[in-house]
């Protein structure tokens, strides 16, 4: 088996959440299906049938019902989606010596022709094998760089498989797609390029490299190289060390109640601590970001006197951050807690004037052990009581970001 080191593959599941629901319930096949997010308020994934009815990702359920009243709406189940995702990963590793677990439904891989087959035939075999063994339809693109491979797989959806290493075919693809089809280019970056007449992917590939670096910094220049077939973004079989960890998300129902907002702060702090412990790191800086229904947002940040992962110390830092991010009487709809300046938990320096609290350390350990053995949120702060329905819904006990090893996020 010979490998072409310049051939990069990208595999992307088609409507993955919907496809996963169809795997365990065949009744949903060929029907308009929408998967709902937190508290069932928004459509976070939709089938092609529902898309044809005009429903968009992120649309509130009450608006989706108007557009697609015959649709079937189901609550998300990330535990099940992870099961299928890891089965897909196992299959991919049968085809390639280097596979990057990019996200729950996307994989980059070193594309290796199967014995006696071309890369194009190999792409088709991979697509069909995933569908036959897992039951999830996917699209596959193979090209000279990961950016080109992803553009191809996006273009051939649904259930397509194309491999091309020819520049002429690449340029046809690039000319047909706006720059916003490239991951990492949207909004202000796209507007900045548009000012220079750069609107398609081909415009970007043919633009002066130094201009692109000036407009989009080094990350933009990396895209320029990739679009021209020079891979500068390697496949990562192992996820790089985290520079930051984050927990949060949508509230489902917007709120201007400071008690409820504080409850979300405590919930997200406890979730963030779980992640810090999993990775064996402590945080030196904490940010609290809140977005509001009117489109505005607020941010509070704090440098910690000593890096920590302890609940009482992180919450002491988070409270003033929330006060800075809070806008009285504005309805908040989303919150994110971000831990930065991460360092190893073992060997962390001790404070001269703030020695560790034995009692707090013991309480934190007991809380962690009880929850790990008997249920994730069995023991939690009483400040989260206003969110009783959230804890009562098992769908909220597991997050997509809990899936370990992905390079995205």
Coordinates of C-alpha atoms in Angstrom, one line a residue:
X1 CA 0.0 0.0 0.0
X2 CA 1.6 3.3 -1.1
X3 CA 0.7 6.6 0.4
X4 CA 0.6 9.9 -1.3
X5 CA 1.8 12.4 1.3
X6 CA 0.2 15.3 -0.5
X7 CA -3.3 13.7 -0.5
X8 CA -5.5 14.9 2.3
X9 CA -9.0 13.6 2.9
X10 CA -12.0 15.2 4.6
X11 CA -15.0 13.2 5.6
X12 CA -18.1 15.0 6.8
X13 CA -21.4 13.3 7.9
X14 CA -24.5 14.5 6.2
X15 CA -27.0 16.0 8.7
X16 CA -25.3 14.0 11.4
X17 CA -27.7 14.5 14.3
X18 CA -30.6 13.7 12.1
X19 CA -28.8 10.7 10.5
X20 CA -28.0 9.5 14.0
X21 CA -31.6 9.7 15.0
X22 CA -32.6 7.7 11.9
X23 CA -30.1 5.0 12.7
X24 CA -32.0 4.0 15.8
X25 CA -35.5 4.8 14.5
X26 CA -36.0 3.9 10.8
X27 CA -39.4 5.6 10.9
X28 CA -37.6 8.9 10.6
X29 CA -36.0 8.1 7.2
X30 CA -37.1 10.4 4.3
X31 CA -39.2 12.5 6.6
X32 CA -38.7 16.1 7.6
X33 CA -36.8 15.9 11.0
X34 CA -35.5 18.6 13.2
X35 CA -33.2 18.1 16.2
X36 CA -33.8 20.5 19.1
X37 CA -31.2 21.9 21.4
X38 CA -31.2 23.0 25.0
X39 CA -34.7 23.0 26.5
X40 CA -36.1 22.2 23.1
X41 CA -36.2 25.9 22.2
X42 CA -34.2 25.9 18.9
X43 CA -33.6 23.7 15.9
X44 CA -29.8 22.8 16.0
X45 CA -29.9 20.4 13.1
X46 CA -32.4 19.6 10.3
X47 CA -32.9 17.1 7.5
X48 CA -32.7 18.1 3.9
X49 CA -36.5 17.7 3.8
X50 CA -36.9 20.2 6.6
X51 CA -34.4 22.6 5.0
X52 CA -36.4 22.5 1.8
X53 CA -39.4 23.8 3.9
X54 CA -37.3 26.8 4.8
X55 CA -36.3 25.9 8.4
X56 CA -32.9 27.2 9.3
X57 CA -30.4 26.1 11.9
X58 CA -30.8 28.0 15.1
X59 CA -34.4 28.9 14.4
X60 CA -36.8 28.9 17.4
X61 CA -39.1 25.9 17.5
X62 CA -42.3 28.1 17.2
X63 CA -41.1 29.6 14.0
X64 CA -40.0 26.2 12.6
X65 CA -43.4 24.8 13.3
X66 CA -45.0 27.5 11.2
X67 CA -42.7 26.7 8.2
X68 CA -42.8 22.9 8.7
X69 CA -45.9 21.8 10.7
X70 CA -45.6 18.2 9.4
X71 CA -42.0 17.9 10.7
X72 CA -40.9 15.6 13.4
X73 CA -38.9 17.3 16.2
X74 CA -36.7 15.3 18.5
X75 CA -34.5 16.3 21.5
X76 CA -30.8 16.0 21.0
X77 CA -28.9 13.1 22.5
X78 CA -25.2 13.7 22.4
X79 CA -24.4 10.4 24.2
X80 CA -25.8 8.5 21.3
X81 CA -24.1 10.8 18.7
X82 CA -20.8 10.2 20.4
X83 CA -21.3 6.4 20.1
X84 CA -21.7 6.7 16.4
X85 CA -19.0 9.2 16.0
X86 CA -16.4 6.9 17.6
X87 CA -17.6 4.0 15.5
X88 CA -16.9 6.2 12.4
X89 CA -13.5 7.0 13.8
X90 CA -12.7 3.3 14.1
X91 CA -13.7 2.7 10.5
X92 CA -11.6 5.7 9.3
X93 CA -8.5 4.3 11.1
X94 CA -8.9 1.1 9.0
X95 CA -8.3 3.3 5.9
X96 CA -5.6 5.7 7.0
X97 CA -2.5 5.7 9.2
X98 CA -3.2 9.3 10.2
X99 CA -6.7 10.4 11.2
X100 CA -7.6 13.7 12.9
X101 CA -10.8 13.6 15.0
X102 CA -11.7 17.1 14.0
X103 CA -15.3 17.3 15.4
X104 CA -18.1 14.9 16.3
X105 CA -19.0 14.4 12.6
X106 CA -15.8 15.4 10.7
X107 CA -12.4 13.8 10.1
X108 CA -9.3 14.8 8.3
X109 CA -7.1 11.9 7.2
X110 CA -4.0 11.1 5.1
X111 CA -5.6 9.7 1.9
X112 CA -4.0 6.4 0.9
X113 CA -5.1 4.6 -2.2
X114 CA -6.5 1.2 -1.6
X115 CA -4.6 -1.7 -3.3
X116 CA -5.6 -1.7 -7.0
X117 CA -7.7 1.4 -6.7
X118 CA -7.3 5.1 -7.5
X119 CA -7.9 7.9 -4.9
X120 CA -11.3 8.5 -6.5
X121 CA -12.3 4.9 -6.1
X122 CA -10.9 4.9 -2.6
X123 CA -13.1 7.9 -1.7
X124 CA -16.2 6.1 -2.9
X125 CA -15.2 3.0 -0.9
X126 CA -14.8 5.0 2.3
X127 CA -18.1 6.7 1.9
X128 CA -19.9 3.5 1.2
X129 CA -18.2 1.6 4.1
X130 CA -19.3 4.2 6.6
X131 CA -22.8 4.1 5.4
X132 CA -23.0 0.3 5.3
X133 CA -21.4 -0.3 8.7
X134 CA -22.7 2.7 10.7
X135 CA -25.8 3.7 8.8
X136 CA -24.7 7.3 8.5
X137 CA -24.4 8.9 5.1
X138 CA -21.3 11.0 4.6
X139 CA -19.5 13.0 2.0
X140 CA -15.8 12.7 1.2
X141 CA -13.3 15.1 -0.5
X142 CA -9.7 14.3 -1.2
X143 CA -7.3 17.0 -2.4
X144 CA -3.8 18.5 -2.0
X145 CA -4.6 20.3 1.3
X146 CA -7.1 20.1 4.1
X147 CA -8.7 23.4 3.1
X148 CA -9.3 22.2 -0.5
X149 CA -10.5 18.8 0.8
X150 CA -13.1 20.4 3.0
X151 CA -14.3 22.6 0.2
X152 CA -14.7 19.6 -2.0
X153 CA -16.6 17.6 0.6
X154 CA -18.9 20.5 1.3
X155 CA -19.6 20.9 -2.4
X156 CA -20.5 17.3 -3.1
X157 CA -23.0 17.0 -0.3
X158 CA -25.1 14.9 0.2
X159 CA -23.4 11.5 -0.1
X160 CA -20.8 12.6 -2.6
X161 CA -17.2 11.5 -3.0
X162 CA -14.6 13.3 -5.1
X163 CA -10.8 13.1 -5.2
X164 CA -8.8 15.5 -7.3
X165 CA -5.2 16.7 -7.2
X166 CA -5.5 18.6 -10.5
X167 CA -5.1 22.3 -10.5
X168 CA -7.6 22.9 -13.2
X169 CA -10.3 21.1 -11.3
X170 CA -9.3 22.9 -8.2
X171 CA -9.7 26.3 -9.8
X172 CA -13.1 25.5 -11.1
X173 CA -14.1 24.6 -7.6
X174 CA -12.6 27.8 -6.1
X175 CA -14.3 30.0 -8.7
X176 CA -17.7 28.6 -7.8
X177 CA -17.5 29.2 -4.1
X178 CA -17.6 32.6 -2.2
X179 CA -14.8 33.2 0.3
X180 CA -17.3 32.7 3.1
X181 CA -17.3 29.0 2.3
X182 CA -13.8 28.8 3.9
X183 CA -13.8 28.1 7.6
X184 CA -12.5 31.1 9.4
X185 CA -13.7 33.7 6.9
X186 CA -17.0 35.5 7.6
X187 CA -18.4 38.9 8.6
X188 CA -15.7 41.5 9.0
X189 CA -13.0 39.4 7.4
X190 CA -15.1 38.8 4.3
X191 CA -16.0 42.5 4.2
X192 CA -12.3 43.4 4.4
X193 CA -11.5 41.1 1.4
X194 CA -14.5 42.4 -0.5
X195 CA -13.1 45.9 -0.3
X196 CA -10.2 44.6 -2.5
X197 CA -12.5 42.8 -4.9
X198 CA -11.8 39.4 -3.4
X199 CA -15.1 37.6 -3.3
X200 CA -14.5 34.0 -4.5
X201 CA -12.1 31.4 -3.2
X202 CA -10.3 31.7 -6.5
X203 CA -9.9 35.5 -6.0
X204 CA -8.3 34.8 -2.7
X205 CA -6.0 32.1 -4.2
X206 CA -4.8 34.5 -6.9
X207 CA -4.4 37.6 -4.7
X208 CA -1.1 38.9 -3.6
X209 CA 0.1 36.8 -0.7
X210 CA 1.5 39.8 1.3
X211 CA -1.8 41.6 0.9
X212 CA -3.7 38.6 2.3
X213 CA -1.3 38.5 5.3
X214 CA -1.8 42.2 5.8
X215 CA -5.6 41.8 5.7
X216 CA -6.1 38.5 7.5
X217 CA -2.8 38.0 9.5
X218 CA -0.8 34.8 9.4
X219 CA -4.0 32.6 9.6
X220 CA -5.2 34.2 6.3
X221 CA -1.8 33.6 4.7
X222 CA -2.0 29.9 5.7
X223 CA -5.4 29.7 3.9
X224 CA -3.8 31.3 0.8
X225 CA -1.1 28.6 0.8
X226 CA -3.7 25.9 1.3
X227 CA -5.9 27.1 -1.5
X228 CA -2.9 27.0 -3.8
X229 CA -2.3 23.4 -3.0
X230 CA 0.6 23.8 -0.5
X231 CA -0.5 22.1 2.7
X232 CA 0.6 24.1 5.8
X233 CA -2.0 22.8 8.2
X234 CA -1.0 19.2 9.2
X235 CA -3.3 16.4 10.1
X236 CA -3.3 16.0 13.9
X237 CA -3.8 12.4 15.1
X238 CA -3.5 13.7 18.7
X239 CA -5.3 16.9 19.9
X240 CA -2.8 19.7 20.8
X241 CA -2.7 20.9 24.4
X242 CA -5.5 23.3 25.3
X243 CA -4.6 27.0 25.5
X244 CA -8.0 27.7 27.0
X245 CA -11.0 25.8 28.3
X246 CA -14.6 27.0 28.1
X247 CA -18.0 26.0 29.3
X248 CA -21.4 27.7 28.8
X249 CA -24.0 28.0 26.1
X250 CA -27.6 29.0 25.5
X251 CA -30.1 29.4 28.3
X252 CA -32.9 28.3 26.1
X253 CA -35.2 30.9 27.5
X254 CA -33.8 34.4 27.8
X255 CA -33.8 36.0 31.3
X256 CA -33.3 39.3 33.1
X257 CA -33.6 37.8 36.5
X258 CA -30.2 38.2 38.3
X259 CA -30.9 35.2 40.5
X260 CA -31.3 33.0 37.5
X261 CA -28.3 34.5 35.9
X262 CA -26.2 33.8 39.0
X263 CA -27.5 30.2 38.9
X264 CA -26.1 29.8 35.4
X265 CA -22.8 31.3 36.5
X266 CA -22.5 28.7 39.2
X267 CA -23.6 25.8 36.9
X268 CA -21.0 26.8 34.3
X269 CA -18.3 27.2 37.0
X270 CA -19.0 23.6 38.2
X271 CA -18.9 22.4 34.6
X272 CA -15.6 24.3 33.9
X273 CA -14.0 22.8 37.0
X274 CA -14.9 19.3 35.7
X275 CA -13.0 20.0 32.5
X276 CA -10.0 21.5 34.4
X277 CA -9.8 18.4 36.4
X278 CA -10.0 16.1 33.4
X279 CA -7.1 17.8 31.8
X280 CA -5.1 18.1 35.0
X281 CA -4.7 21.9 34.7
X282 CA -5.5 25.0 36.7
X283 CA -6.7 28.4 35.5
X284 CA -4.7 31.7 35.9
X285 CA -7.3 33.9 34.2
X286 CA -11.1 33.8 34.0
X287 CA -13.5 35.5 31.6
X288 CA -17.3 35.7 31.8
X289 CA -19.1 36.6 28.6
X290 CA -22.8 37.2 28.4
X291 CA -24.8 37.9 25.2
X292 CA -28.2 39.6 25.3
X293 CA -31.3 39.2 23.1
X294 CA -31.0 42.7 21.7
X295 CA -27.7 41.7 20.1
X296 CA -25.3 43.3 22.6
X297 CA -22.9 41.5 24.9
X298 CA -20.9 42.1 28.1
X299 CA -17.5 40.8 29.2
X300 CA -15.8 40.6 32.6
X301 CA -12.3 39.3 33.1
X302 CA -10.1 38.6 36.1
X303 CA -6.5 37.5 36.7
X304 CA -6.4 35.1 39.6
X305 CA -4.0 35.7 42.4
X306 CA -3.0 32.1 42.2
X307 CA -3.9 29.6 39.5
X308 CA -6.6 27.3 40.8
X309 CA -9.4 24.8 40.0
X310 CA -11.1 25.2 43.3
X311 CA -14.8 26.1 43.3
X312 CA -14.9 28.7 46.0
X313 CA -11.9 30.6 44.5
X314 CA -13.1 30.5 40.9
X315 CA -16.6 31.6 42.0
X316 CA -15.1 34.5 43.9
X317 CA -13.4 35.6 40.7
X318 CA -16.4 34.9 38.5
X319 CA -18.9 37.1 40.6
X320 CA -17.2 40.5 39.8
X321 CA -16.8 39.3 36.2
X322 CA -20.5 38.7 35.9
X323 CA -21.3 42.2 37.4
X324 CA -19.1 43.7 34.7
X325 CA -20.9 41.7 32.0
X326 CA -24.4 42.2 33.4
X327 CA -26.8 44.8 31.9
X328 CA -29.8 45.4 34.3
X329 CA -33.2 44.7 32.8
X330 CA -31.6 43.4 29.5
X331 CA -32.6 39.8 28.7
X332 CA -29.6 37.5 28.6
X333 CA -29.7 34.5 26.4
X334 CA -26.2 33.0 26.5
X335 CA -23.2 32.8 28.8
X336 CA -19.6 31.5 28.4
X337 CA -16.9 31.0 31.0
X338 CA -13.4 30.8 29.7
X339 CA -10.4 29.7 31.7
X340 CA -7.0 30.8 30.3
X341 CA -3.3 30.8 31.3
X342 CA -3.6 27.1 32.0
X343 CA -0.9 25.4 34.0
X344 CA -0.3 21.9 35.3
X345 CA -2.2 21.2 38.5
X346 CA 0.6 19.2 39.9
X347 CA 3.5 21.3 41.2
X348 CA 1.5 24.5 41.2
X349 CA 3.1 27.2 43.4
X350 CA 1.6 27.9 46.9
X351 CA 0.6 31.4 47.9
X352 CA 2.6 33.1 50.7
X353 CA -0.4 34.9 52.1
X354 CA -3.2 32.6 51.0
X355 CA -2.3 29.0 52.0
X356 CA -4.5 26.2 50.7
X357 CA -7.7 25.5 52.7
X358 CA -7.7 21.9 53.8
X359 CA -11.4 22.0 54.4
X360 CA -12.2 23.4 50.9
X361 CA -9.9 20.9 49.3
X362 CA -11.6 18.0 51.1
X363 CA -15.0 19.2 50.2
X364 CA -14.1 19.6 46.6
X365 CA -12.7 16.1 46.5
X366 CA -15.7 14.5 48.2
X367 CA -18.1 16.4 45.8
X368 CA -16.0 15.1 42.8
X369 CA -15.9 11.5 44.0
X370 CA -19.7 11.4 44.8
X371 CA -20.6 12.8 41.4
X372 CA -18.2 10.5 39.5
X373 CA -19.7 7.5 41.1
X374 CA -23.4 8.4 41.5
X375 CA -24.2 11.0 38.9
X376 CA -22.6 14.1 37.4
X377 CA -24.6 16.7 39.3
X378 CA -25.9 14.7 42.3
X379 CA -24.0 17.1 44.6
X380 CA -24.0 20.7 43.4
X381 CA -24.3 24.2 44.8
X382 CA -27.7 25.3 46.2
X383 CA -27.3 28.4 44.1
X384 CA -28.3 26.3 41.1
X385 CA -31.8 25.5 42.5
X386 CA -33.5 28.0 40.1
X387 CA -32.4 25.7 37.3
X388 CA -34.2 22.6 38.6
X389 CA -35.8 21.9 35.2
X390 CA -32.4 21.9 33.6
X391 CA -31.0 19.3 36.0
X392 CA -34.2 17.3 35.7
X393 CA -33.8 16.9 32.0
X394 CA -31.3 14.1 31.3
X395 CA -30.6 15.6 27.8
X396 CA -28.7 18.5 29.6
X397 CA -26.5 16.1 31.6
X398 CA -24.2 15.7 28.7
X399 CA -22.6 18.3 26.4
X400 CA -21.1 18.0 22.9
X401 CA -17.9 19.5 24.3
X402 CA -17.6 16.5 26.7
X403 CA -16.4 14.4 23.8
X404 CA -12.7 14.0 24.3
X405 CA -10.0 14.1 21.7
X406 CA -11.6 16.3 19.1
X407 CA -9.3 18.9 17.7
X408 CA -12.1 21.4 17.1
X409 CA -13.0 23.5 20.3

